[in-house]
Structure formats: C-alpha cells, structure tokens
Amino acid sequence: MTNQELWQAVLAQIQLNISQANFATWFKNTEISHQKEGRILVLVPNSFVKEWLQNKYNKNIFKILHDLDCNIREVEYQIGKAKIEPKKEEMIMPETDQLEFQEFKVNKDTNLNPRYTFDTFVVGPFNELPHAAAVAVSKKPGIVYNPLFIYGGVGLGKTHLIQSIGNEIDSAFKKNKVRYISSEKFTSEVVSSIKNQTIEQFKAKYRDIDTLIIDDVQFLAGREKTQEEFFHVFNILYEKNKQIILSSDRPPRAINSLTERLRSRFEGGMIADVSAPDLETRMAILKTKAQEKGVEFGEEIYQYIASVIKNNIRELEGALNRLVIYENLNHKKPDMEATQTLFKNILSSQNRVVTPRKIIQVVADFYDLKEREILNASRKKEIVRPRQIAMFLLRQELKSSFPSIGRKFDGKDHTTAIHSYKKILREVETDKKLEEEIVLIKEQILAS
Ligand code: ADP
Ligand code: MG
C-alpha cells in the first residue's frame, strides 16, 4: 500500500466514527508524508490540529494503522503542507457535509454535483413523499410547490434529493437558471458583501435566478442580517414565481431564532420529511451502491450491515467502503466473521446512551478539570463557566428538570440551574468560540 492509500484507509474508518464537521475540522489537508521502520509521519496544517490529533485521535489512528500493518509502531505529527491538495474550483470542498473521497466536478454555473440525480436515488416508504414532491417540482418549477421544504436527520438524502431537482431542471429547462448554495456559503456571501459594500451586486445576482436551492437552512438560526437579506431574495423570487427549494435538519417551527416572517414563508409551501429507511430499503440502497461501485459482497453480508446500520445512509455507504478496503487489502472478500469484526465498533457506539454522568465527565475532561471540581461549589472563574456549560447541556440534551440539575451540583437550587442555562443559551448566540466548544463537547459526549 502506498502512503496515500494507507492514509485513505485510516480516514475512511475515522469518518465512520466522528461527525462530518469534526472530520472536516481535524482531518482536512492531512497526509502521510513518509514512513520508515515502523514510524509514520503525518503532515498536518497547523499546531492546533497537531495538538488535537495527538491528544484526542492518536490512539484511534494508531490502532487503525496497526491493524492495517502490524509493523507500524509509532505515529508522529508534523506541521507542513500536504502535497495532494484538491483543486478548489473543480471539486466539492468538504465544507459542510459533502465530504467525499472521490472527486467530483461541480458544475460551475449551478454549483450542483452531477452525481446527485433521481436515477441514483433509492425510494422507499421513508422518503416517498419528499421524493414525489421533488419530482413534481422538477417537472414544473415554480408552479406546484413553492417553496419546497425538505427536512430530516443527517445523512438521509436531503442534499442528494434537492440537488437532483436542480440537475433535472438544469437539463430539462435550458433557460432556467439554477443555483445551489449551502446556508453557510450564503451567510458568508452576505457578510462579505456588507463588508465590501457590494450588497447591490449580491442582490442582483440572486434576483436573476430561476431555481434557488438552499441547503441546511437551520444554520440561518440567529443570523439576523442574513435572514433579512434572504427574506428579500425570497420575496423577489417568490413573486416572480421562481422556484425555491430548502432543506433543513428540522421543521421550520423547530428552528430557533428564525424570524417569524421567514418562518411563515418557509411554511407557506410544501413541507415534507425524510425519515430513516426501513430494513428492506437499506438493503436496496446497499445493493444499488455496490452496483455503482462495481463491487459485490453477497446477500448475507448486506443483511448484516443493513441490520446494524439503521439511521444514516451515508454510514451505509461508509460501511460498503470499509468492505471494499478490506477486500483490497486482503485480496479476498470479507466473510461473515470478518464483517462482524469490522463492524463491532459501530455496534457498540450505536448502543451508547447519554447520561448525566457522561455529560459531566466530558465537560470536565474538555476543560481539563476533575469531575469533583465541576460538581463542587467553587467560585473560581475557570470552573464556574464549565459548570454552567454542564448545566446547560444537562437541560438541553437530557431535558433534566432544573431542580434535579441543581441538586447534582452540591445541592444548588433550581434558580442557579435556570440562570446557568439561560446565560449559556444567550451567549451561544453571539459567542462563536463558545458555540464551537459546545459542538465539540456534544461530539465527545456522543463518541464516548
Ligand atoms: P443529508 O443531506 O440528508 O445529510 P445526503 O444527501 O448528503 O444526506 O446523503 C448522504 C449520502 O447518502 C449521499 O452520498 C447520498 O448520495 C446517499 N443517499 C442518501 N439517500 C439516498 C437514497 N435514497 N438513495 C441513494 N443514496 C442515498
Ligand atoms: Mg446535506
């Protein structure tokens, strides 16, 4: 195996166990630069990543490498520029949730990935309705359902579906100007056009679009200026009967701090949700993907994988990749036993439950404190804040009652818990760093 193949194998496995956001944060622009006598040198883009990989991921990375090649005894991280950097304009960058190992050319005009089409989209009871709505919209853009709002959990095909509409319209209606954009990208366009005083150009660009597709609109939460600009764009297009397609991980009413007028706009058309696929559809998806990749693993193996991976189609694909890597490494197809070994980590991680104890442990760990320190009554600033965050998460993640949260922390009363919860809730809105920390803490809670 070349260094590149080796690192790809590591990344493929890591990707299965952490969120896309975390993956993009810590593993983008990394590579193995060389290996010698069992020592592997990994290039990382900066000291932040270096430290993080060393402290948080090294055990996993090492274990995967060692499983792949038992001669590997040590992994080191060094700051340096990865040579195989993807060319930006030609590929989908792993910005949001589109991290792929294969490279796909994105259409420069529409920003759509040609891979996402209705042909390759498997339909089952879990996505029948959004699929039907999507097909209808692609046949009569601007006429049937406007806006079309698709929501559902991570990895269930929202991006695939809304991009399929775009690709279909783009090829069937040559004059229809289609544009796909993620909400983060949209937000950064708003921010930079305000900064550069080019808001008029920004508006002109969007006024011109016939089919506007905006992905993951839950990220507009709390961004008032962006919402305001989006509201204008929305109205202009809507009044001209232009098609607007939106996706989100939750329904409009559940998006916090979305202005009321935008919420009612979102609710004004068709709302359809994608749920998790049933076993039969999971099998169908595995077989379809295998066929696309030109591989084949047999009914029994698919049965097994479809029975352990239930809630995420991206993970189903990841599982298939894992089988492919196994086959390449071992020059034979995995049998049932090998498959079970390959997926035993997934099984155990799916059974994880979040408990108050776990939340407190992870928060303590994250801020390098002892559990006792967080639970005690100390008023030291470096402890007060993590304690508030722990209380916040107990409320948010477990819906614990305020009195019960208070009691856990040295018998504080419920007002302290309420105060902490509200304080963090408020600060997260404006404090980017705090927001990031909380995202990372949540990841750790789920991963531990
Ligand atoms: P989401 O946007 O909901 O997080 P994606 O659209 O990115 O999910 O889907 C994750 C992966 O699973 C993609 O590679 C996509 O092609 C694939 N996928 C999702 N749903 C389906 C489906 N119904 N049929 C085939 N592939 C699917
Ligand atoms: Mg998506």
PDB file of N, CA, C and O and ligand atoms in Angstrom, residues 97 158-159 215-216 314, ligand 2:
ATOM      1  N   ASP A  97     -21.318  18.996   4.563  1.00  0.00           N
ATOM      2  CA  ASP A  97     -21.480  17.587   4.864  1.00  0.00           C
ATOM      3  C   ASP A  97     -21.253  16.761   3.616  1.00  0.00           C
ATOM      4  O   ASP A  97     -21.786  15.714   3.452  1.00  0.00           O
ATOM      5  N   LYS A 158     -31.133  14.399   2.044  1.00  0.00           N
ATOM      6  CA  LYS A 158     -31.722  15.701   1.717  1.00  0.00           C
ATOM      7  C   LYS A 158     -30.933  16.396   0.617  1.00  0.00           C
ATOM      8  O   LYS A 158     -31.500  16.869  -0.373  1.00  0.00           O
ATOM      9  N   THR A 159     -29.616  16.463   0.797  1.00  0.00           N
ATOM     10  CA  THR A 159     -28.784  17.125  -0.200  1.00  0.00           C
ATOM     11  C   THR A 159     -28.907  16.421  -1.554  1.00  0.00           C
ATOM     12  O   THR A 159     -29.057  17.058  -2.600  1.00  0.00           O
ATOM     13  N   ASP A 215     -29.364  24.810   1.016  1.00  0.00           N
ATOM     14  CA  ASP A 215     -29.226  23.602   1.836  1.00  0.00           C
ATOM     15  C   ASP A 215     -29.009  23.966   3.306  1.00  0.00           C
ATOM     16  O   ASP A 215     -28.321  24.948   3.610  1.00  0.00           O
ATOM     17  N   ASP A 216     -29.565  23.171   4.179  1.00  0.00           N
ATOM     18  CA  ASP A 216     -29.332  23.287   5.626  1.00  0.00           C
ATOM     19  C   ASP A 216     -29.666  24.664   6.195  1.00  0.00           C
ATOM     20  O   ASP A 216     -28.847  25.291   6.866  1.00  0.00           O
ATOM     21  N   ARG A 314     -25.490   7.700   4.711  1.00  0.00           N
ATOM     22  CA  ARG A 314     -24.076   7.946   4.489  1.00  0.00           C
ATOM     23  C   ARG A 314     -23.232   6.875   5.166  1.00  0.00           C
ATOM     24  O   ARG A 314     -22.241   6.408   4.638  1.00  0.00           O
TER      25      ARG A 314
HETATM   26 MG    MG B   2     -26.993  17.635   3.393  1.00  0.00          MG
END
